[in-house]
Coordinates of C-alpha atoms in Angstrom, one line a residue:
Chain O
M179 CA 24.9 51.6 -3.5
S180 CA 27.4 54.0 -5.1
I181 CA 26.4 56.8 -7.1
P182 CA 29.2 59.4 -7.6
R183 CA 28.2 63.1 -7.9
E184 CA 30.1 63.8 -10.9
L185 CA 28.4 61.7 -13.4
R186 CA 25.6 61.9 -15.3
Y187 CA 23.1 58.9 -15.7
S188 CA 20.9 57.5 -18.1
E189 CA 17.2 55.7 -17.4
D190 CA 19.1 52.8 -18.8
H191 CA 21.5 52.6 -16.0
E192 CA 24.3 53.9 -18.0
W193 CA 27.0 56.7 -16.5
V194 CA 28.8 59.5 -18.5
K195 CA 31.6 61.1 -17.4
V196 CA 32.8 63.9 -19.1
D197 CA 36.6 64.8 -19.6
G198 CA 37.0 67.5 -22.0
E199 CA 36.1 66.4 -25.5
K200 CA 35.7 62.5 -24.2
C201 CA 32.9 61.0 -22.6
F202 CA 33.4 58.0 -20.7
I203 CA 30.7 55.6 -20.7
G204 CA 29.8 52.8 -18.4
I205 CA 27.0 51.1 -16.2
T206 CA 26.1 51.8 -12.8
D207 CA 26.7 50.0 -9.5
H208 CA 23.3 49.6 -9.3
A209 CA 23.0 48.0 -12.6
Q210 CA 25.8 45.4 -11.9
H211 CA 24.1 44.4 -8.8
A212 CA 21.0 44.0 -10.9
L213 CA 22.8 42.0 -13.2
G214 CA 25.0 39.6 -11.0
D215 CA 28.2 38.4 -12.2
I216 CA 29.2 39.6 -15.2
V217 CA 31.1 37.0 -17.1
F218 CA 31.1 38.6 -20.7
V219 CA 31.4 41.8 -22.2
E220 CA 30.3 42.9 -26.0
L221 CA 31.6 46.2 -27.0
P222 CA 31.5 48.4 -30.5
E223 CA 34.5 48.7 -32.5
I224 CA 36.6 52.0 -32.6
G225 CA 35.3 54.2 -35.1
D226 CA 31.6 53.0 -34.7
D227 CA 28.7 55.7 -34.2
I228 CA 26.5 54.9 -31.5
T229 CA 22.9 56.6 -31.1
A230 CA 21.5 57.7 -27.9
G231 CA 18.9 55.2 -27.0
E232 CA 19.8 52.5 -29.0
P233 CA 22.2 49.2 -28.1
F234 CA 25.9 49.7 -28.6
G235 CA 27.0 46.2 -26.8
S236 CA 26.0 43.8 -24.3
V237 CA 27.1 42.3 -21.3
E238 CA 26.3 38.8 -19.9
S239 CA 25.8 37.2 -16.6
T240 CA 25.4 33.7 -16.2
K241 CA 22.0 33.9 -16.5
A242 CA 21.2 36.3 -19.1
V243 CA 22.1 38.9 -21.7
S244 CA 21.6 42.6 -21.1
E245 CA 21.8 44.8 -24.0
L246 CA 23.8 48.3 -23.1
Y247 CA 22.0 51.4 -24.4
A248 CA 23.7 54.5 -25.5
P249 CA 23.2 57.0 -23.2
I250 CA 24.3 59.8 -25.9
S251 CA 25.3 59.9 -29.6
G252 CA 28.6 60.3 -30.7
K253 CA 31.9 58.5 -32.2
V254 CA 33.6 55.5 -30.7
V255 CA 37.2 56.5 -29.9
E256 CA 38.4 54.1 -27.4
I257 CA 37.1 50.8 -26.0
N258 CA 38.2 49.5 -22.5
E259 CA 40.0 46.2 -24.0
E260 CA 40.8 44.9 -20.4
L261 CA 37.2 44.3 -19.9
M262 CA 37.4 41.2 -22.8
D263 CA 39.3 39.2 -20.1
N264 CA 38.4 40.8 -17.0
P265 CA 34.4 40.9 -17.2
N266 CA 34.4 40.8 -13.4
F267 CA 35.7 44.6 -13.4
V268 CA 32.0 45.7 -14.2
N269 CA 31.1 43.9 -10.6
E270 CA 34.3 45.3 -8.7
S271 CA 35.0 48.7 -10.1
P272 CA 31.6 50.0 -12.2
Y273 CA 33.2 53.6 -12.5
E274 CA 36.8 53.2 -12.4
K275 CA 38.1 50.3 -14.1
A276 CA 35.1 49.2 -15.9
W277 CA 34.6 52.3 -18.0
M278 CA 33.4 50.6 -21.3
I279 CA 33.5 52.9 -24.3
V280 CA 35.2 56.7 -25.0
V281 CA 32.8 58.6 -27.4
E282 CA 33.4 61.9 -28.8
A283 CA 29.9 63.3 -28.5
D284 CA 27.9 64.8 -31.4
D285 CA 26.5 67.2 -28.9
L286 CA 27.8 67.6 -25.8
S287 CA 24.5 69.4 -24.5
E288 CA 23.1 65.9 -24.7
V289 CA 25.0 65.0 -21.3
D290 CA 23.1 67.9 -19.9
G291 CA 19.8 66.4 -20.6
L292 CA 21.0 63.4 -18.4
M293 CA 20.1 62.9 -14.8
D294 CA 22.3 64.0 -11.9
A295 CA 23.3 61.7 -9.0
D296 CA 20.2 62.9 -6.9
Q297 CA 17.8 62.4 -9.9
Y298 CA 19.2 58.8 -10.4
A299 CA 18.9 58.0 -6.8
T300 CA 15.4 58.9 -6.7
M301 CA 14.8 57.0 -10.0
I302 CA 16.1 53.7 -8.7
S303 CA 14.4 54.1 -5.2
E304 CA 11.2 54.1 -7.0
E305 CA 11.7 50.8 -9.3
Chain K
M127 CA -0.5 41.2 -14.7
T128 CA -1.5 37.8 -12.5
E129 CA 0.1 37.8 -9.1
L130 CA 2.8 35.8 -9.0
L131 CA 2.8 32.5 -7.1
R132 CA 5.0 32.1 -4.1
T133 CA 6.1 28.9 -1.8
P134 CA 6.1 28.4 2.0
L135 CA 9.8 29.6 2.0
F136 CA 9.5 32.6 0.4
D137 CA 9.7 34.8 3.2
V138 CA 13.2 33.2 4.5
Y139 CA 14.6 34.1 1.2
K140 CA 15.2 37.7 2.3
E141 CA 17.1 36.5 5.2
H142 CA 19.8 35.2 3.2
G143 CA 19.9 38.3 0.6
G144 CA 18.0 36.2 -2.0
K145 CA 17.2 38.1 -5.4
T146 CA 13.8 36.9 -6.6
I147 CA 12.6 36.6 -10.5
D148 CA 9.5 35.7 -12.3
F149 CA 10.1 31.7 -13.2
G150 CA 7.2 30.6 -14.9
G151 CA 4.6 32.2 -12.8
W152 CA 6.2 31.6 -9.6
E153 CA 8.5 34.4 -7.5
L154 CA 11.4 32.4 -6.9
P155 CA 15.0 33.1 -5.8
V156 CA 17.4 33.2 -8.7
Q157 CA 20.4 33.7 -6.3
F158 CA 21.3 34.4 -3.0
S159 CA 25.1 35.2 -2.7
S160 CA 26.0 34.6 -6.4
I161 CA 25.4 31.9 -9.1
K162 CA 29.2 31.4 -9.4
E163 CA 29.5 30.7 -5.3
E164 CA 26.6 28.8 -5.0
H165 CA 27.7 26.9 -8.4
E166 CA 31.0 25.9 -6.5
A167 CA 29.5 25.5 -3.2
V168 CA 27.4 22.5 -4.6
R169 CA 30.1 20.9 -6.6
T170 CA 32.7 21.0 -3.4
K171 CA 30.6 21.1 -0.4
A172 CA 26.6 21.2 -0.7
G173 CA 24.1 24.0 -1.3
L174 CA 20.3 24.0 -0.5
F175 CA 17.5 24.7 -3.0
D176 CA 13.8 25.3 -2.4
V177 CA 11.8 23.5 -5.0
S178 CA 8.3 23.9 -3.2
H179 CA 7.3 24.8 -6.6
M180 CA 7.4 21.4 -8.0
G181 CA 3.9 19.5 -8.3
E182 CA 3.2 16.3 -6.7
F183 CA 0.6 13.6 -7.2
T184 CA -0.4 10.6 -5.5
L185 CA -1.8 7.5 -7.5
K186 CA -3.3 4.7 -5.7
G187 CA -5.4 1.8 -6.7
K188 CA -5.4 -1.6 -8.2
G189 CA -3.7 -1.5 -11.4
A190 CA -1.9 1.8 -10.9
E191 CA 1.5 0.3 -12.1
A192 CA -0.1 -0.9 -15.2
F193 CA -1.8 2.4 -15.6
L194 CA 1.6 4.2 -15.3
Q195 CA 3.3 1.9 -18.0
S196 CA 0.5 2.5 -20.4
I197 CA 1.7 6.5 -20.1
L198 CA 5.3 6.4 -19.4
T199 CA 8.4 5.4 -21.2
N200 CA 10.4 3.6 -18.5
D201 CA 10.1 0.0 -17.4
V202 CA 7.8 0.7 -14.6
S203 CA 7.7 -3.3 -13.5
K204 CA 11.4 -2.9 -12.5
L205 CA 10.8 -0.3 -9.9
K206 CA 10.7 -1.9 -6.3
V207 CA 8.8 -0.5 -3.3
G208 CA 11.0 2.0 -2.0
K209 CA 12.8 3.2 -5.0
A210 CA 12.1 5.9 -7.4
Q211 CA 12.5 6.0 -11.3
Y212 CA 13.0 9.0 -13.8
N213 CA 10.3 8.6 -16.5
I214 CA 9.1 10.7 -19.6
M215 CA 5.4 11.1 -20.4
C216 CA 4.8 11.3 -24.3
Y217 CA 2.4 12.2 -26.7
P218 CA 1.4 9.5 -29.4
N219 CA 4.1 11.4 -31.9
G220 CA 6.7 10.7 -29.2
G221 CA 6.9 14.5 -28.0
S222 CA 7.3 15.0 -24.3
V223 CA 4.1 16.0 -22.1
D224 CA 6.8 16.2 -19.2
D225 CA 9.6 14.3 -17.3
L226 CA 9.0 13.2 -14.1
I227 CA 10.1 11.0 -11.2
I228 CA 7.8 8.2 -10.0
Y229 CA 8.3 6.9 -6.4
K230 CA 6.8 3.3 -5.6
Q231 CA 5.5 3.4 -1.9
G232 CA 3.9 0.2 -2.1
E233 CA 2.1 -2.2 -4.7
D234 CA -0.2 0.2 -6.8
D235 CA 0.7 3.3 -4.9
F236 CA 2.8 5.8 -6.2
F237 CA 4.0 9.5 -5.4
I238 CA 4.9 11.2 -8.3
C239 CA 7.1 14.6 -8.9
V240 CA 6.3 16.7 -12.1
N241 CA 7.6 20.2 -13.4
A242 CA 5.9 23.1 -11.7
S243 CA 5.0 24.2 -15.2
N244 CA 3.4 21.4 -16.3
I245 CA 1.4 20.8 -13.1
E246 CA -2.2 21.2 -14.7
K247 CA -1.3 19.9 -18.3
D248 CA -0.1 16.6 -16.8
F249 CA -3.0 16.1 -14.2
A250 CA -5.2 16.6 -16.9
W251 CA -3.6 14.0 -19.4
M252 CA -3.1 11.6 -16.7
R253 CA -7.0 11.9 -15.6
E254 CA -8.0 11.7 -19.1
H255 CA -6.0 8.6 -19.7
K256 CA -6.5 6.7 -16.2
P257 CA -9.0 4.0 -15.4
A258 CA -12.2 5.0 -13.1
N259 CA -11.1 2.9 -10.0
L260 CA -7.6 4.8 -9.8
K261 CA -7.5 7.4 -7.2
L262 CA -5.4 10.5 -8.6
V263 CA -4.9 13.5 -6.4
N264 CA -2.9 16.8 -6.8
I265 CA -1.3 17.5 -3.7
S266 CA 1.3 20.1 -4.8
D267 CA 0.1 22.9 -2.6
S268 CA 0.0 20.9 0.5
I269 CA 3.7 19.8 0.1
G270 CA 7.0 21.4 0.2
Q271 CA 10.4 20.3 -1.2
V272 CA 14.0 21.2 -0.6
A273 CA 17.2 19.5 -2.4
L274 CA 20.1 19.5 -0.3
Q275 CA 23.0 18.7 -3.2
G276 CA 26.5 18.5 -2.9
P277 CA 29.2 15.8 -1.5
L278 CA 28.8 17.0 2.0
A279 CA 24.8 16.7 1.7
V280 CA 25.0 13.2 3.5
N281 CA 27.2 14.4 6.6
T282 CA 24.7 17.6 7.0
L283 CA 21.5 15.7 6.6
Q284 CA 22.7 13.0 8.8
K285 CA 23.1 15.4 11.8
I286 CA 19.2 16.2 11.9
T287 CA 17.5 12.9 10.7
D288 CA 16.8 9.6 12.6
V289 CA 17.2 7.9 9.1
N290 CA 20.6 5.8 8.6
L291 CA 21.6 7.5 5.2
A292 CA 23.9 5.3 4.2
E293 CA 21.1 2.6 3.7
V294 CA 19.2 5.2 1.1
S295 CA 20.8 4.2 -2.0
F296 CA 20.8 6.3 -5.2
F297 CA 17.1 6.7 -6.5
G298 CA 16.0 5.1 -3.1
F299 CA 13.7 6.8 -1.0
T300 CA 12.3 6.5 2.8
N301 CA 10.0 7.9 5.1
G302 CA 11.7 9.6 8.0
K303 CA 11.9 12.7 10.3
V304 CA 14.2 15.6 9.0
A305 CA 14.3 18.0 12.0
E306 CA 11.4 16.0 13.7
V307 CA 9.2 16.8 10.6
P308 CA 7.6 13.7 8.9
S309 CA 9.2 13.7 5.4
V310 CA 10.0 11.9 2.4
I311 CA 14.1 11.3 2.1
A312 CA 15.2 10.7 -1.7
R313 CA 18.4 10.4 -2.8
T314 CA 17.7 12.1 -5.8
G315 CA 18.8 15.5 -7.6
Y316 CA 19.2 17.7 -10.5
T317 CA 22.7 18.8 -10.1
G318 CA 24.9 16.0 -11.1
E319 CA 26.1 15.6 -7.3
D320 CA 25.3 13.0 -4.7
G321 CA 22.2 14.7 -2.4
F322 CA 19.0 14.5 -1.3
E323 CA 15.5 15.9 -2.2
I324 CA 13.3 16.2 1.0
Y325 CA 9.4 16.4 0.7
A326 CA 7.7 17.6 4.0
P327 CA 4.3 19.2 4.6
A328 CA 4.1 22.6 3.3
D329 CA 3.9 24.2 6.6
E330 CA 6.6 22.9 8.1
I331 CA 9.2 23.0 5.3
V332 CA 10.6 26.4 7.0
K333 CA 11.5 24.3 9.6
V334 CA 13.5 21.7 7.8
W335 CA 15.2 24.5 5.6
N336 CA 16.4 26.2 8.8
A337 CA 17.5 22.8 10.5
I338 CA 19.5 22.1 7.5
L339 CA 21.2 25.3 6.9
E340 CA 22.0 25.4 10.8
A341 CA 23.2 21.8 10.7
G342 CA 25.6 22.6 7.3
A343 CA 26.9 25.7 8.6
E344 CA 30.1 24.0 9.6
F345 CA 30.3 22.1 6.2
G346 CA 29.7 25.6 4.3
V347 CA 26.5 24.6 2.7
L348 CA 24.9 27.8 0.9
P349 CA 21.3 28.4 0.1
C350 CA 21.2 28.5 -3.6
G351 CA 19.0 29.8 -6.2
L352 CA 17.4 28.6 -9.5
G353 CA 20.3 30.2 -11.4
A354 CA 23.1 27.8 -9.9
R355 CA 20.3 25.0 -10.2
D356 CA 20.2 25.9 -13.7
T357 CA 24.1 25.7 -14.3
L358 CA 24.5 22.6 -12.5
R359 CA 21.9 20.7 -14.1
F360 CA 23.2 22.0 -17.5
E361 CA 26.6 21.1 -17.0
A362 CA 25.6 17.7 -15.8
C363 CA 23.3 17.3 -19.2
L364 CA 20.2 16.7 -17.4
P365 CA 17.2 18.1 -19.7
L366 CA 15.0 21.0 -18.7
Y367 CA 11.2 20.8 -19.9
G368 CA 10.7 23.6 -22.4
Q369 CA 14.5 23.5 -23.7
E370 CA 15.7 20.2 -24.1
L371 CA 12.5 18.4 -23.6
S372 CA 9.0 19.9 -25.1
A373 CA 6.0 18.8 -26.9
D374 CA 8.0 18.7 -30.2
I375 CA 11.3 17.3 -28.8
S376 CA 11.0 13.4 -27.8
P377 CA 13.1 11.8 -25.0
V378 CA 15.2 10.0 -27.5
E379 CA 16.2 13.1 -29.3
A380 CA 16.8 14.7 -26.1
G381 CA 19.5 11.8 -24.9
M382 CA 17.2 10.3 -22.6
G383 CA 17.0 6.9 -24.6
F384 CA 18.4 5.3 -21.4
A385 CA 14.7 6.0 -19.9
V386 CA 12.8 4.7 -23.0
K387 CA 12.2 1.1 -23.0
T388 CA 10.7 -0.2 -26.0
D389 CA 11.1 -3.6 -25.2
V390 CA 8.2 -3.6 -22.6
E391 CA 5.0 -5.5 -23.4
A392 CA 2.8 -2.6 -22.9
D393 CA 1.9 -0.6 -25.6
F394 CA 3.0 3.0 -24.1
I395 CA 1.7 6.2 -25.7
G396 CA 4.4 7.0 -28.1
K397 CA 6.1 3.5 -28.1
A398 CA 5.8 3.1 -32.0
V399 CA 7.7 6.6 -32.9
L400 CA 10.1 6.1 -30.0
K401 CA 11.0 2.5 -30.9
E402 CA 11.7 3.6 -34.4
Y403 CA 13.9 6.4 -33.3
K404 CA 15.6 3.9 -31.0
E405 CA 16.2 1.6 -33.7
N406 CA 17.0 3.6 -36.8
G407 CA 17.9 7.0 -35.2
A408 CA 15.9 9.8 -34.5
P409 CA 16.0 12.7 -37.1
R410 CA 17.7 15.2 -34.5
K411 CA 19.8 14.8 -31.8
V412 CA 20.7 17.0 -28.5
V413 CA 24.5 17.3 -28.3
G414 CA 26.9 19.6 -26.8
V415 CA 28.5 22.6 -28.6
E416 CA 31.3 24.8 -27.4
M417 CA 32.3 28.3 -28.8
I418 CA 35.7 28.7 -30.8
D419 CA 35.0 32.3 -30.9
R420 CA 34.3 35.0 -28.5
G421 CA 30.7 34.6 -27.6
I422 CA 28.3 32.7 -25.1
P423 CA 25.6 30.7 -26.7
R424 CA 22.1 31.1 -25.4
H425 CA 18.4 29.3 -25.8
G426 CA 17.1 29.7 -29.0
Y427 CA 20.2 30.9 -31.0
P428 CA 20.3 29.4 -34.4
V429 CA 22.9 26.8 -35.6
Y430 CA 24.3 26.6 -39.3
I431 CA 26.8 24.9 -41.5
N432 CA 27.5 27.2 -44.2
D433 CA 24.4 28.8 -44.9
E434 CA 22.3 25.7 -43.7
L435 CA 20.2 25.9 -40.8
I436 CA 20.6 23.0 -39.0
G437 CA 18.8 23.5 -35.2
E438 CA 19.4 25.8 -32.0
V439 CA 20.7 25.9 -29.0
T440 CA 18.4 24.8 -26.4
T441 CA 20.5 25.9 -23.2
G442 CA 23.7 27.8 -23.3
T443 CA 26.1 29.9 -20.9
Q444 CA 29.4 30.3 -19.6
V445 CA 30.1 27.7 -16.9
P446 CA 30.9 29.2 -13.8
T447 CA 33.8 26.9 -12.7
S448 CA 35.3 25.9 -16.1
K449 CA 34.4 29.4 -17.6
R450 CA 33.7 27.3 -20.7
N451 CA 31.2 29.1 -23.3
I452 CA 29.1 26.1 -24.0
G453 CA 25.6 25.1 -24.9
L454 CA 23.2 22.1 -25.6
A455 CA 21.9 22.0 -28.9
L456 CA 19.4 20.2 -31.0
L457 CA 20.5 19.4 -34.5
K458 CA 19.7 17.5 -37.2
A459 CA 21.1 14.0 -36.4
E460 CA 23.7 14.0 -39.7
H461 CA 25.6 16.9 -38.2
T462 CA 26.1 15.7 -34.6
A463 CA 29.5 14.2 -34.5
V464 CA 31.8 15.4 -32.2
G465 CA 34.1 17.7 -33.8
T466 CA 32.0 18.9 -36.2
Q467 CA 32.4 22.5 -37.1
V468 CA 29.1 24.7 -37.0
E469 CA 28.1 28.4 -36.6
I470 CA 25.8 30.0 -34.2
E471 CA 24.5 33.1 -34.7
I472 CA 24.5 35.5 -32.1
R473 CA 22.9 39.0 -32.2
G474 CA 23.2 38.6 -35.9
K475 CA 26.8 37.5 -36.1
R476 CA 27.8 33.9 -37.3
L477 CA 30.3 32.8 -34.6
K478 CA 32.4 29.5 -34.7
A479 CA 31.5 26.7 -32.7
E480 CA 32.3 22.9 -32.7
V481 CA 30.4 19.7 -31.6
V482 CA 31.7 18.5 -28.2
A483 CA 31.7 15.5 -25.9
T484 CA 28.7 15.7 -23.1
P485 CA 28.2 15.4 -20.3
F486 CA 30.3 18.4 -19.3
Y487 CA 30.4 17.3 -16.0
K488 CA 30.7 14.2 -14.5
R489 CA 31.1 13.6 -10.7
E490 CA 34.1 11.2 -9.5
K491 CA 32.8 8.1 -8.2
K492 CA 34.7 7.5 -4.7

């Protein structure tokens, strides 16, 4: 199970990568394994506000719909349009090709409140 | 939380990477490799399912056939020894107690397979209505069941059975040995493919499972979970109790009218309502729907025309092979013509869809 060291993680299995002012958000390798083959991704629109802990979109496997929960609050400035036609990227490349949205954080320090790789690894090992 | 029930095959799931979920109180594998791979294996080669959670009853005694005819919708008198028949058991208002398969083992000697979630309800219903002389026994705990489904099921099973499978016709069954285990081998299934359902003693079903996978390795037979079982049966438009059929949904509304024979002499439970539905049309009907807008229909999503609520989705998914975003929906009968434009509400948004022809998949006859 891949858990890159440079990312931050939420309890809802989203990751955040900070790149200057931008925060890339996606779901973890552990999450995609648990969900199975992703066949559909629904994302917010550019300009939407998202709120930490609230749903901002959903992913669907053959079997079920799962909500995506915002790890931080902010404004959506980019969405990964490629996932519309290639939802399989979520399974194949959860941390690279399957970034979902880019957010301008309301408060970047919120990211520091998320788990680091070790903490996330501990959490999923206890599930 | 109550402890989940397990089938005698529980310990072998892990060997094949099975991922389990709570399925109506049973801890069953939703998938082994992936739903898509398993779905495709069954359509092109074959797949093996653990369906030991299903319930089995035996019914014996003089008048057993007449009793079954009094509580079931199909024409039981047409059933010959060695043949199985699909049936629905109904309430007086036409709603469904369960759908089930009866196997005629001899005159007034039947084996009955019912849905896992309905075992106790069905048993109580039958016991309440049956004449005292008939012996009805719930043998669910002592029977294991696997389903081997797909075009290469026959090639696989023939390697390990003493039965000549060419002599077992669709909906026929026979007693025989599979991997030396005494079994009932039925040419039935729930996937829309050719295949077999094999009943064997619970304590020997692991041997049957392992022998089938070993025999099927050269044909690409895969262990399959309930996820693929659901997409396969859905694509073939076979109803699932609790979705297309329920206490509130009659078999005629579910599109199972072929198994409702209202011209039989017996006044079976629900007959008056079902006869009315067959002759003059039911108020609602299960039909196929396909998304026009981006989205996947799911069980329970409401369906509208303009602002009128006309029904709801009973099952929906993106089908693994065709990638179509389709569903079955129980709609008011006046809105069920193929081509009717409807809207399905998905997470608060009304998205365009249309009524389409069913079944979504039909096996090519050789």
